[in-house]
Short mmCIF file of C-alpha atoms in Angstrom, two decimals:
data_model
loop_
_atom_site.label_atom_id
_atom_site.label_comp_id
_atom_site.label_asym_id
_atom_site.label_seq_id
_atom_site.Cartn_x
_atom_site.Cartn_y
_atom_site.Cartn_z
CA MET A 1 161.12 76.03 -44.31
CA ASP A 2 159.97 74.20 -47.41
CA CYS A 3 163.02 75.31 -49.41
CA CYS A 4 166.53 76.45 -48.78
CA VAL A 5 167.13 80.09 -49.76
CA ILE A 6 170.82 80.73 -50.48
CA PRO A 7 171.99 84.31 -51.23
CA LEU A 8 174.33 84.26 -54.25
CA ARG A 9 177.44 86.32 -54.80
CA HIS A 10 175.84 88.09 -57.72
CA GLY A 11 173.74 91.19 -57.20
CA GLY A 12 170.86 90.46 -54.86
CA LEU A 13 169.94 87.05 -56.32
CA SER A 14 169.10 83.94 -54.31
CA LEU A 15 169.12 80.24 -55.18
CA VAL A 16 165.91 78.60 -53.96
CA GLN A 17 166.08 74.82 -54.02
CA THR A 18 164.19 71.80 -52.72
CA THR A 19 164.17 68.03 -53.03
CA ASP A 20 161.60 65.35 -52.18
CA PHE A 21 160.83 61.72 -52.96
CA PHE A 22 158.49 58.95 -51.83
CA TYR A 23 157.08 55.53 -52.70
CA PRO A 24 154.27 54.99 -55.23
CA LEU A 25 150.78 55.26 -53.82
CA VAL A 26 148.49 55.06 -56.89
CA GLU A 27 148.18 52.30 -59.46
CA ASP A 28 148.72 54.42 -62.59
CA PRO A 29 152.45 54.94 -63.18
CA TYR A 30 151.90 58.00 -65.41
CA MET A 31 149.81 59.71 -62.71
CA MET A 32 152.38 58.69 -60.11
CA GLY A 33 155.02 60.55 -62.11
CA ARG A 34 152.80 63.64 -62.27
CA ILE A 35 152.12 63.48 -58.51
CA ALA A 36 155.83 63.17 -57.70
CA CYS A 37 156.66 66.23 -59.81
CA ALA A 38 153.78 68.27 -58.34
CA ASN A 39 154.95 67.34 -54.88
CA VAL A 40 158.50 68.57 -55.55
CA LEU A 41 157.39 71.84 -57.14
CA SER A 42 154.95 72.48 -54.29
CA ASP A 43 157.82 73.47 -51.99
CA LEU A 44 158.67 76.34 -54.36
CA TYR A 45 155.01 77.30 -54.71
CA ALA A 46 154.67 77.47 -50.91
CA MET A 47 157.04 80.45 -51.02
CA GLY A 48 155.04 82.20 -53.68
CA ILE A 49 157.49 81.25 -56.42
CA THR A 50 155.77 80.49 -59.72
CA GLU A 51 158.77 79.81 -61.96
CA CYS A 52 161.29 76.96 -61.79
CA ASP A 53 164.58 77.12 -63.73
CA ASN A 54 165.45 73.43 -63.67
CA MET A 55 164.36 70.03 -62.38
CA LEU A 56 166.15 66.75 -61.83
CA MET A 57 164.35 63.45 -61.46
CA LEU A 58 165.25 60.80 -58.88
CA LEU A 59 164.08 57.30 -59.74
CA SER A 60 164.63 53.98 -58.02
CA VAL A 61 163.71 50.86 -60.02
CA SER A 62 162.65 47.86 -57.97
CA GLN A 63 164.87 44.79 -58.34
CA LYS A 64 161.73 42.72 -57.75
CA MET A 65 160.26 43.83 -61.12
CA ASN A 66 160.95 41.74 -64.21
CA GLU A 67 162.37 43.38 -67.29
CA LYS A 68 159.01 43.49 -69.07
CA ASP A 69 157.35 45.34 -66.19
CA ARG A 70 160.24 47.78 -65.90
CA GLU A 71 160.03 48.61 -69.60
CA ARG A 72 156.28 49.29 -69.27
CA VAL A 73 156.14 51.13 -65.92
CA MET A 74 159.25 53.27 -65.72
CA PRO A 75 158.86 55.16 -69.05
CA LEU A 76 155.28 56.07 -68.04
CA MET A 77 156.44 57.37 -64.66
CA ILE A 78 159.14 59.44 -66.36
CA GLU A 79 156.63 60.75 -68.90
CA GLY A 80 154.23 61.83 -66.17
CA PHE A 81 156.98 63.61 -64.28
CA ARG A 82 158.14 65.44 -67.42
CA ASP A 83 154.59 66.42 -68.45
CA ALA A 84 153.92 67.96 -65.03
CA ALA A 85 157.24 69.81 -65.19
CA GLU A 86 156.29 71.17 -68.60
CA GLU A 87 152.90 72.27 -67.23
CA GLY A 88 154.85 74.14 -64.55
CA GLY A 89 156.89 75.95 -67.18
CA THR A 90 160.12 74.11 -66.55
CA SER A 91 161.96 71.01 -67.82
CA VAL A 92 163.80 67.97 -66.50
CA THR A 93 167.43 68.12 -67.56
CA GLY A 94 168.85 65.11 -65.69
CA GLY A 95 168.75 63.13 -62.50
CA GLN A 96 169.70 59.75 -61.15
CA THR A 97 168.33 56.22 -61.58
CA VAL A 98 169.26 53.30 -59.31
CA VAL A 99 168.11 49.75 -58.65
CA ASN A 100 166.62 49.26 -55.22
CA PRO A 101 164.30 46.87 -53.33
CA TRP A 102 161.50 49.47 -53.71
CA ILE A 103 160.31 51.87 -56.35
CA ILE A 104 161.08 55.44 -55.27
CA VAL A 105 160.24 58.55 -57.30
CA GLY A 106 161.04 62.20 -56.67
CA GLY A 107 163.24 65.02 -57.76
CA VAL A 108 164.97 68.35 -57.26
CA ALA A 109 163.64 71.79 -58.20
CA SER A 110 165.86 74.86 -58.45
CA VAL A 111 165.33 78.52 -59.31
CA VAL A 112 167.41 81.69 -59.12
CA CYS A 113 165.22 84.64 -58.19
CA GLN A 114 165.09 88.18 -56.87
CA PRO A 115 163.73 88.98 -53.38
CA ASN A 116 160.39 90.22 -54.72
CA GLU A 117 159.72 86.80 -56.31
CA PHE A 118 159.37 84.89 -53.02
CA ILE A 119 157.50 85.34 -49.78
CA MET A 120 159.29 84.32 -46.63
CA PRO A 121 156.96 82.22 -44.43
CA ASP A 122 157.21 84.31 -41.27
CA GLY A 123 154.93 87.33 -41.56
CA ALA A 124 151.58 86.22 -40.06
CA VAL A 125 149.83 88.76 -37.83
CA PRO A 126 146.84 88.50 -35.47
CA GLY A 127 143.64 88.91 -37.50
CA ASP A 128 144.92 86.99 -40.49
CA VAL A 129 142.78 84.17 -41.92
CA LEU A 130 144.01 80.62 -42.65
CA VAL A 131 143.22 79.32 -46.13
CA LEU A 132 143.76 75.83 -47.58
CA THR A 133 143.85 75.19 -51.34
CA LYS A 134 143.23 71.43 -51.59
CA PRO A 135 140.94 69.08 -49.65
CA LEU A 136 142.35 66.69 -47.04
CA GLY A 137 142.02 62.92 -46.97
CA THR A 138 144.36 61.70 -49.73
CA GLN A 139 146.00 59.04 -47.59
CA VAL A 140 142.64 57.76 -46.36
CA ALA A 141 141.28 57.59 -49.90
CA VAL A 142 144.32 55.71 -51.25
CA ASN A 143 144.23 53.21 -48.39
CA ALA A 144 140.47 52.68 -48.63
CA HIS A 145 140.90 51.92 -52.34
CA GLN A 146 143.55 49.31 -51.59
CA TRP A 147 141.21 47.69 -49.08
CA LEU A 148 138.59 46.97 -51.75
CA ASP A 149 140.54 43.76 -52.37
CA GLN A 150 141.22 43.03 -48.69
CA PRO A 151 138.01 41.70 -47.05
CA GLU A 152 139.34 41.93 -43.52
CA ARG A 153 140.09 45.63 -43.93
CA TRP A 154 137.03 46.39 -46.05
CA ASN A 155 134.70 44.97 -43.42
CA LYS A 156 135.83 47.73 -41.01
CA ILE A 157 134.59 50.54 -43.26
CA LYS A 158 131.85 49.06 -45.43
CA LEU A 159 129.08 50.33 -43.14
CA VAL A 160 130.10 53.98 -43.67
CA VAL A 161 131.07 54.03 -47.35
CA SER A 162 130.18 52.20 -50.57
CA LYS A 163 132.67 50.74 -53.03
CA GLU A 164 131.60 53.29 -55.62
CA GLU A 165 132.20 56.15 -53.15
CA VAL A 166 135.68 54.79 -52.41
CA LYS A 167 136.50 54.62 -56.11
CA GLU A 168 135.31 58.20 -56.62
CA ALA A 169 137.32 59.39 -53.62
CA TYR A 170 140.41 57.62 -54.93
CA GLN A 171 140.04 59.30 -58.31
CA GLU A 172 139.54 62.68 -56.65
CA ALA A 173 142.61 62.16 -54.47
CA MET A 174 144.72 61.12 -57.45
CA PHE A 175 143.79 64.16 -59.55
CA SER A 176 144.10 66.48 -56.56
CA MET A 177 147.62 65.22 -55.79
CA ALA A 178 148.60 65.66 -59.47
CA THR A 179 147.37 69.28 -59.57
CA LEU A 180 150.10 71.90 -59.35
CA ASN A 181 149.86 74.58 -56.65
CA ARG A 182 151.18 77.12 -59.19
CA THR A 183 147.94 79.12 -59.43
CA ALA A 184 147.80 79.54 -55.64
CA ALA A 185 151.47 80.60 -55.58
CA GLY A 186 150.80 83.39 -58.07
CA LEU A 187 147.76 84.62 -56.15
CA MET A 188 149.77 84.78 -52.94
CA HIS A 189 151.38 87.95 -54.30
CA LYS A 190 148.16 89.48 -55.60
CA PHE A 191 146.37 88.99 -52.27
CA GLN A 192 149.35 89.82 -50.04
CA ALA A 193 149.89 86.48 -48.26
CA HIS A 194 151.95 86.79 -45.10
CA ALA A 195 153.16 83.17 -44.85
CA ALA A 196 152.50 79.74 -46.35
CA THR A 197 153.53 76.10 -46.41
CA ASP A 198 152.39 73.01 -48.25
CA VAL A 199 150.52 70.25 -46.44
CA THR A 200 152.20 66.89 -46.89
CA GLY A 201 153.56 64.10 -44.66
CA PHE A 202 153.06 65.71 -41.25
CA GLY A 203 149.34 66.31 -41.89
CA LEU A 204 147.49 69.58 -41.56
CA LEU A 205 148.18 70.13 -37.86
CA GLY A 206 151.82 69.13 -38.14
CA HIS A 207 152.50 71.62 -40.94
CA ALA A 208 150.38 74.30 -39.27
CA ASN A 209 152.53 73.91 -36.12
CA ASN A 210 155.71 74.10 -38.18
CA LEU A 211 154.51 77.28 -39.87
CA ALA A 212 153.34 78.85 -36.61
CA ALA A 213 156.75 78.17 -35.03
CA GLN A 214 158.46 80.15 -37.84
CA GLN A 215 156.52 83.37 -37.29
CA LYS A 216 158.23 86.61 -36.17
CA ASN A 217 155.16 87.71 -34.24
CA ASP A 218 153.65 86.00 -31.20
CA VAL A 219 150.75 84.30 -32.99
CA ALA A 220 148.76 81.08 -32.81
CA PHE A 221 146.72 79.33 -35.49
CA VAL A 222 143.20 78.15 -34.68
CA ILE A 223 141.56 75.80 -37.21
CA HIS A 224 137.74 75.63 -37.32
CA ASN A 225 136.95 73.99 -40.69
CA LEU A 226 138.30 70.85 -42.35
CA PRO A 227 137.61 70.44 -46.09
CA ILE A 228 137.80 66.71 -46.66
CA ILE A 229 137.25 64.50 -49.72
CA ALA A 230 133.68 63.20 -49.46
CA LYS A 231 133.17 60.25 -47.07
CA MET A 232 136.80 60.11 -45.96
CA ALA A 233 136.07 61.65 -42.57
CA ALA A 234 133.63 58.78 -41.87
CA VAL A 235 136.18 56.22 -43.08
CA SER A 236 138.87 57.70 -40.83
CA LYS A 237 136.52 57.63 -37.82
CA ALA A 238 135.61 53.98 -38.52
CA CYS A 239 139.32 53.12 -38.43
CA GLY A 240 139.87 54.40 -34.90
CA LYS A 241 143.31 55.97 -34.44
CA LEU A 242 144.81 54.62 -37.66
CA PHE A 243 144.58 57.93 -39.55
CA ASN A 244 143.36 60.62 -37.12
CA LEU A 245 142.23 62.73 -40.07
CA ILE A 246 139.92 64.92 -37.95
CA GLN A 247 142.73 65.43 -35.45
CA GLY A 248 144.94 66.79 -38.24
CA THR A 249 147.74 64.24 -38.16
CA SER A 250 146.81 62.11 -41.18
CA ALA A 251 149.59 62.35 -43.76
CA GLU A 252 148.85 64.00 -47.10
CA THR A 253 150.73 63.71 -50.35
CA SER A 254 151.11 66.71 -52.68
CA GLY A 255 148.52 68.54 -50.60
CA GLY A 256 147.41 72.14 -50.86
CA LEU A 257 148.99 75.31 -49.65
CA LEU A 258 148.13 76.46 -46.14
CA MET A 259 148.48 80.22 -46.06
CA CYS A 260 147.94 83.24 -43.85
CA LEU A 261 146.04 85.99 -45.67
CA PRO A 262 144.80 89.40 -44.55
CA ARG A 263 141.18 89.03 -43.47
CA GLU A 264 139.91 91.38 -46.17
CA GLN A 265 141.67 89.39 -48.90
CA ALA A 266 140.76 85.79 -47.97
CA ALA A 267 137.30 85.50 -49.58
CA LYS A 268 138.54 87.20 -52.76
CA PHE A 269 141.47 84.78 -52.91
CA CYS A 270 139.11 81.78 -52.60
CA SER A 271 136.82 83.16 -55.32
CA GLU A 272 139.67 83.77 -57.74
CA MET A 273 141.15 80.31 -57.10
CA LYS A 274 137.82 78.76 -58.04
CA SER A 275 137.51 80.94 -61.16
CA GLN A 276 141.02 80.25 -62.41
CA ARG A 277 140.75 76.48 -61.91
CA ALA A 278 137.39 76.45 -63.69
CA ALA A 279 138.87 78.41 -66.59
CA THR A 280 141.52 75.71 -67.12
CA GLY A 281 139.04 72.84 -66.80
CA GLY A 282 139.91 72.05 -63.19
CA GLN A 283 137.77 71.84 -60.09
CA GLY A 284 137.89 73.14 -56.56
CA GLY A 285 139.18 76.38 -55.18
CA ALA A 286 140.18 77.18 -51.64
CA TRP A 287 138.62 77.15 -48.20
CA ILE A 288 138.87 79.46 -45.22
CA ILE A 289 139.69 77.08 -42.40
CA GLY A 290 140.69 79.20 -39.42
CA ILE A 291 142.16 82.36 -37.92
CA VAL A 292 145.46 83.74 -36.65
CA GLU A 293 145.34 85.17 -33.15
CA LYS A 294 147.85 86.36 -30.59
CA GLY A 295 149.53 83.33 -29.04
CA ASP A 296 152.49 81.07 -28.45
CA ARG A 297 153.44 80.10 -32.02
CA ARG A 298 151.43 76.90 -32.01
CA ALA A 299 148.47 75.57 -33.94
CA ARG A 300 145.36 73.75 -32.78
CA ILE A 301 142.13 72.37 -34.18
CA ILE A 302 139.00 73.14 -32.16
CA ASP A 303 137.26 70.25 -30.42
CA LYS A 304 134.43 69.90 -32.95
CA PRO A 305 135.66 71.32 -36.27
CA ARG A 306 133.19 71.78 -39.11
CA ILE A 307 133.66 69.06 -41.72
CA ILE A 308 133.28 70.35 -45.28
CA GLU A 309 132.53 67.37 -47.49
CA VAL A 310 134.24 68.06 -50.82
CA PRO A 311 132.45 66.13 -53.61
CA PRO A 312 134.50 64.30 -56.25
CA ARG A 313 134.91 66.12 -59.51
CA GLY A 314 131.95 65.77 -61.79
CA ARG A 315 129.50 65.57 -58.93
CA GLU A 316 127.65 68.73 -57.89
CA ALA A 317 127.88 69.92 -54.34
CA THR A 318 124.74 69.06 -52.37
CA SER A 319 125.34 71.15 -49.26
CA PRO A 320 126.03 74.83 -48.67
CA ALA A 321 128.93 73.66 -46.54
CA THR A 322 130.86 72.96 -49.73
CA SER A 323 131.17 76.68 -50.53
CA PRO A 324 134.83 77.44 -51.20
CA ALA A 325 134.78 80.50 -49.02
CA THR A 326 133.21 78.85 -45.98
CA SER A 327 134.29 81.00 -43.07
CA PRO A 328 134.78 80.28 -39.38
CA ASN A 329 133.24 82.65 -36.87
CA LEU A 330 135.59 85.63 -37.17
CA ALA A 331 133.78 87.72 -34.57
#
């Protein structure tokens, strides 16, 4: 599971807790702090939990940085982490800082809650619909952006994407990773989600397999649609087996929630996600990407999945395939 759930001695309460950390992947230290915090909180949100009682921050300062760089970069990273925590309705009360060969940033999130405040990720039934709340392709976008200054790497992808498109994809990935999954967590209750997980380092297929394996019922997940940051599917294909984005094994950072929803609720969930994000100045919504059928507790992506090109924020969609509620053939 994404979190540990520990029953407490006191009257039906449970401690739900998670920890996560990783290395920086964007150039802006403030945004990196926000992404790290969003990534930690996402494990709580994957269980339908919308409140967090406390956060700790874990920070490793690189011994390769000079004192001037440390004094500029680290406070910004801490500020970003704290701002994202505040946006999530919680606060950072402590943590640990060490010196290390590499910069590492992460944290711990804890909440004490009642059973009705979380959704155990094991209730999927045949007929459910799979929904994803953020586009895929963050790792591809971040790497492509790094290759702008590496001619040998850039030459491999320059025929399928322009430098401007890479910059736009990078910005989209950065803001997507920094977006909290809190809205989706709240709507999981309203629309009766049966199970969920967040999509991170194992990629879409890896996390779908993990979730399928946890189910009480004999079910399988079949993925038909892949919402991907614009042009990143083409970049992945041009790179051979480096990413395998279309195959579902490309790592994501602070990705969306993958959830199993009753068929009659899925389109309404997607619509409300889009409305709520628009109301707060955000972009995007959610996409129906597949179905739950009777099976052997595994997940698979069909041979030729439909690629939904998700345009960067600020650019209007140019294809009906970008509809948030794009549905596979449910017949």
